mmCIF file of C-alpha atoms in Angstrom:
data_model
loop_
_atom_site.group_PDB
_atom_site.id
_atom_site.type_symbol
_atom_site.label_atom_id
_atom_site.label_comp_id
_atom_site.label_asym_id
_atom_site.label_seq_id
_atom_site.Cartn_x
_atom_site.Cartn_y
_atom_site.Cartn_z
ATOM 1 C CA MET A 96 30.395 7.224 -1.874
ATOM 2 C CA ALA A 97 27.992 10.016 -0.931
ATOM 3 C CA ALA A 98 24.277 9.515 -1.398
ATOM 4 C CA PRO A 99 22.760 11.165 -4.486
ATOM 5 C CA THR A 100 21.205 14.512 -3.698
ATOM 6 C CA ASP A 101 19.236 15.603 -6.735
ATOM 7 C CA ARG A 102 16.307 14.008 -8.502
ATOM 8 C CA SER A 103 18.276 13.172 -11.667
ATOM 9 C CA GLN A 104 20.859 11.255 -9.641
ATOM 10 C CA LEU A 105 18.181 9.494 -7.593
ATOM 11 C CA ALA A 106 16.609 8.204 -10.779
ATOM 12 C CA LEU A 107 19.892 6.411 -11.552
ATOM 13 C CA VAL A 108 20.018 4.520 -8.238
ATOM 14 C CA GLU A 109 18.895 0.911 -8.623
ATOM 15 C CA PRO A 110 15.709 0.749 -6.549
ATOM 16 C CA THR A 111 14.958 -1.927 -3.978
ATOM 17 C CA PRO A 112 11.844 -2.767 -1.982
ATOM 18 C CA ASP A 113 13.305 -0.627 0.823
ATOM 19 C CA THR A 114 13.651 2.289 -1.610
ATOM 20 C CA ILE A 115 9.989 1.958 -2.509
ATOM 21 C CA GLU A 116 8.928 1.821 1.128
ATOM 22 C CA ASP A 117 11.002 4.966 1.815
ATOM 23 C CA ASP A 118 9.341 6.605 -1.189
ATOM 24 C CA HIS A 119 5.962 5.681 0.246
ATOM 25 C CA VAL A 120 6.762 7.486 3.508
ATOM 26 C CA ILE A 121 7.539 10.609 1.470
ATOM 27 C CA GLN A 122 4.465 10.092 -0.693
ATOM 28 C CA ARG A 123 2.174 9.651 2.324
ATOM 29 C CA ALA A 124 3.473 12.916 3.791
ATOM 30 C CA LEU A 125 2.732 14.653 0.491
ATOM 31 C CA CYS A 126 -0.775 13.175 0.440
ATOM 32 C CA CYS A 127 -1.389 14.490 3.977
ATOM 33 C CA ASP A 128 -0.137 17.937 2.969
ATOM 34 C CA LEU A 129 -2.352 17.966 -0.120
ATOM 35 C CA GLU A 130 -5.338 16.825 1.931
ATOM 36 C CA ALA A 131 -4.704 19.651 4.416
ATOM 37 C CA LEU A 132 -4.543 22.082 1.499
ATOM 38 C CA ALA A 133 -7.879 20.767 0.177
ATOM 39 C CA ASP A 134 -9.443 21.044 3.629
ATOM 40 C CA GLY A 135 -8.211 24.643 3.977
ATOM 41 C CA LEU A 136 -9.571 25.944 0.683
ATOM 42 C CA PRO A 137 -10.404 28.568 -0.468
ATOM 43 C CA ALA A 138 -7.288 29.847 1.347
ATOM 44 C CA LEU A 139 -3.999 28.952 -0.300
ATOM 45 C CA PRO A 140 -0.520 28.867 1.201
ATOM 46 C CA PRO A 141 2.135 31.351 0.056
ATOM 47 C CA SER A 142 3.446 30.929 -3.481
ATOM 48 C CA ALA A 143 6.773 29.486 -2.241
ATOM 49 C CA ALA A 144 4.887 26.712 -0.432
ATOM 50 C CA ILE A 145 2.819 26.031 -3.557
ATOM 51 C CA ARG A 146 6.008 25.743 -5.623
ATOM 52 C CA ARG A 147 7.424 23.238 -3.117
ATOM 53 C CA LEU A 148 4.213 21.183 -3.236
ATOM 54 C CA CYS A 149 4.330 21.214 -7.035
ATOM 55 C CA ALA A 150 7.948 20.023 -7.000
ATOM 56 C CA ARG A 151 7.025 17.195 -4.626
ATOM 57 C CA VAL A 152 4.117 16.100 -6.844
ATOM 58 C CA THR A 153 6.382 16.139 -9.894
ATOM 59 C CA GLY A 154 9.030 14.138 -8.031
ATOM 60 C CA ILE A 155 6.522 11.423 -7.213
ATOM 61 C CA THR A 156 5.152 11.207 -10.740
ATOM 62 C CA THR A 157 8.515 11.321 -12.518
ATOM 63 C CA VAL A 158 10.793 9.296 -10.242
ATOM 64 C CA HIS A 159 8.815 7.112 -7.856
ATOM 65 C CA PHE A 160 6.281 5.653 -10.270
ATOM 66 C CA ALA A 161 8.941 4.343 -12.664
ATOM 67 C CA ARG A 162 11.149 2.857 -10.001
ATOM 68 C CA ALA A 163 8.241 1.254 -8.154
ATOM 69 C CA GLU A 164 7.176 -0.440 -11.377
ATOM 70 C CA ARG A 165 10.760 -1.700 -11.876
ATOM 71 C CA VAL A 166 10.942 -3.168 -8.379
ATOM 72 C CA VAL A 167 7.548 -4.863 -8.558
ATOM 73 C CA ALA A 168 8.280 -6.281 -12.021
ATOM 74 C CA ARG A 169 11.570 -7.724 -10.715
ATOM 75 C CA LEU A 170 10.056 -9.600 -7.800
ATOM 76 C CA PRO A 171 10.736 -13.330 -8.127
ATOM 77 C CA ALA A 172 8.147 -15.269 -10.087
ATOM 78 C CA GLY A 173 6.537 -16.727 -6.972
ATOM 79 C CA ALA A 174 5.880 -13.281 -5.522
ATOM 80 C CA ARG A 175 5.541 -11.180 -8.677
ATOM 81 C CA PRO A 176 2.067 -9.974 -9.636
ATOM 82 C CA ASP A 177 0.847 -11.348 -12.945
ATOM 83 C CA ALA A 178 1.014 -9.355 -16.178
ATOM 84 C CA ALA A 179 -2.553 -8.067 -15.819
ATOM 85 C CA ALA A 180 -1.891 -6.792 -12.289
ATOM 86 C CA LEU A 181 1.335 -5.089 -13.417
ATOM 87 C CA ALA A 182 -0.557 -3.491 -16.305
ATOM 88 C CA GLY A 183 -3.156 -2.308 -13.796
ATOM 89 C CA LEU A 184 -0.440 -0.684 -11.693
ATOM 90 C CA ARG A 185 0.972 1.075 -14.764
ATOM 91 C CA GLU A 186 -2.539 2.348 -15.574
ATOM 92 C CA MET A 187 -2.999 3.588 -11.994
ATOM 93 C CA HIS A 188 0.329 5.394 -12.181
ATOM 94 C CA ALA A 189 -0.522 6.894 -15.582
ATOM 95 C CA LEU A 190 -3.825 8.221 -14.236
ATOM 96 C CA ASP A 191 -2.147 9.556 -11.093
ATOM 97 C CA ALA A 192 0.552 11.213 -13.239
ATOM 98 C CA ALA A 193 -2.117 12.887 -15.381
ATOM 99 C CA HIS A 194 -3.908 14.079 -12.240
ATOM 100 C CA GLY A 195 -0.566 15.284 -10.889
ATOM 101 C CA ASP A 196 0.226 17.239 -14.063
ATOM 102 C CA ASP A 197 -3.219 18.846 -14.017
ATOM 103 C CA LEU A 198 -2.865 19.634 -10.328
ATOM 104 C CA VAL A 199 0.561 21.241 -10.745
ATOM 105 C CA THR A 200 -0.770 23.379 -13.597
ATOM 106 C CA ALA A 201 -3.810 24.418 -11.558
ATOM 107 C CA LEU A 202 -1.771 25.247 -8.456
ATOM 108 C CA ARG A 203 0.779 27.279 -10.363
ATOM 109 C CA ASP A 204 -2.013 29.302 -11.972
ATOM 110 C CA ARG A 205 -3.600 30.315 -8.664
ATOM 111 C CA LEU A 206 -2.507 32.808 -6.052
ATOM 112 C CA GLY A 207 -4.588 34.225 -3.225
ATOM 113 C CA PRO A 208 -8.041 33.154 -2.058
ATOM 114 C CA LEU A 209 -10.181 31.335 -4.575
ATOM 115 C CA PRO A 210 -13.803 31.890 -5.548
ATOM 116 C CA ASP A 211 -15.987 29.050 -4.265
ATOM 117 C CA ALA A 212 -16.373 27.446 -7.712
ATOM 118 C CA GLN A 213 -12.609 27.347 -8.255
ATOM 119 C CA ALA A 214 -12.025 26.121 -4.710
ATOM 120 C CA GLY A 215 -14.383 23.210 -5.328
ATOM 121 C CA GLN A 216 -12.637 22.312 -8.563
ATOM 122 C CA LEU A 217 -9.184 22.480 -6.970
ATOM 123 C CA ALA A 218 -10.352 20.434 -3.971
ATOM 124 C CA TYR A 219 -11.590 17.743 -6.358
ATOM 125 C CA MET A 220 -8.269 17.739 -8.237
ATOM 126 C CA LEU A 221 -6.301 17.477 -4.995
ATOM 127 C CA ARG A 222 -8.448 14.585 -3.802
ATOM 128 C CA CYS A 223 -8.170 12.749 -7.119
ATOM 129 C CA PHE A 224 -4.398 12.866 -6.841
ATOM 130 C CA PHE A 225 -3.928 11.916 -3.199
ATOM 131 C CA ASP A 226 -6.667 9.267 -3.200
ATOM 132 C CA GLY A 227 -5.151 7.648 -6.292
ATOM 133 C CA CYS A 228 -1.676 7.729 -4.782
ATOM 134 C CA ARG A 229 -2.895 6.142 -1.565
ATOM 135 C CA ARG A 230 -4.600 3.340 -3.508
ATOM 136 C CA ALA A 231 -1.423 2.635 -5.480
ATOM 137 C CA ILE A 232 0.674 2.672 -2.296
ATOM 138 C CA ALA A 233 -1.628 0.109 -0.677
ATOM 139 C CA LEU A 234 -1.457 -2.157 -3.721
ATOM 140 C CA LYS A 235 2.343 -2.010 -4.033
ATOM 141 C CA GLU A 236 2.841 -2.516 -0.318
ATOM 142 C CA SER A 237 0.608 -5.588 -0.364
ATOM 143 C CA TRP A 238 2.859 -7.089 -3.058
ATOM 144 C CA LEU A 239 6.059 -6.146 -1.227
ATOM 145 C CA ALA A 240 4.719 -7.571 2.040
ATOM 146 C CA ALA A 241 3.819 -10.842 0.322
ATOM 147 C CA ALA A 242 7.335 -11.038 -1.138
ATOM 148 C CA ARG A 243 8.867 -10.393 2.284
ATOM 149 C CA ARG A 244 6.669 -13.044 3.890
ATOM 150 C CA ALA A 245 7.917 -15.463 1.259
ATOM 151 C CA ASP A 246 11.447 -14.213 2.113
ATOM 152 C CA VAL A 247 12.317 -13.363 -1.464
ATOM 153 C CA THR A 248 14.153 -10.415 -2.966
ATOM 154 C CA PRO A 249 13.987 -8.968 -6.474
ATOM 155 C CA ASP A 250 15.925 -10.728 -9.231
#
């Protein structure tokens, strides 16, 4: 069977720890691209590049967050984070999703060089999103690494 190619099909694939680690590679690349965008402000890339960045942000917030939470929640009891830690991850993802939605809206509303005040605001929004994503990646990967060290797989 061929691998799924669109986001709606990918959401149907049962995720594994390997899926999440692959997602994290993609997410890290997005974070680097967003950081480069923040560092280059007030200049903005062409509108087609902005649309691609927006689609990548939306993909992370709509597909990855949900499947990462499913994988972590299915880790065997000995390796699974407790309920409070899982709730904390859901809160991190909710905050990152809100930042992502705000960021996508802000990016889609801007074309061309930005006034300094708007550049500062957009830089802050970009950093909120990619810093939050990097924190969540580190947390999830610590749990997945602990599960691998214990040589366990999700239920």
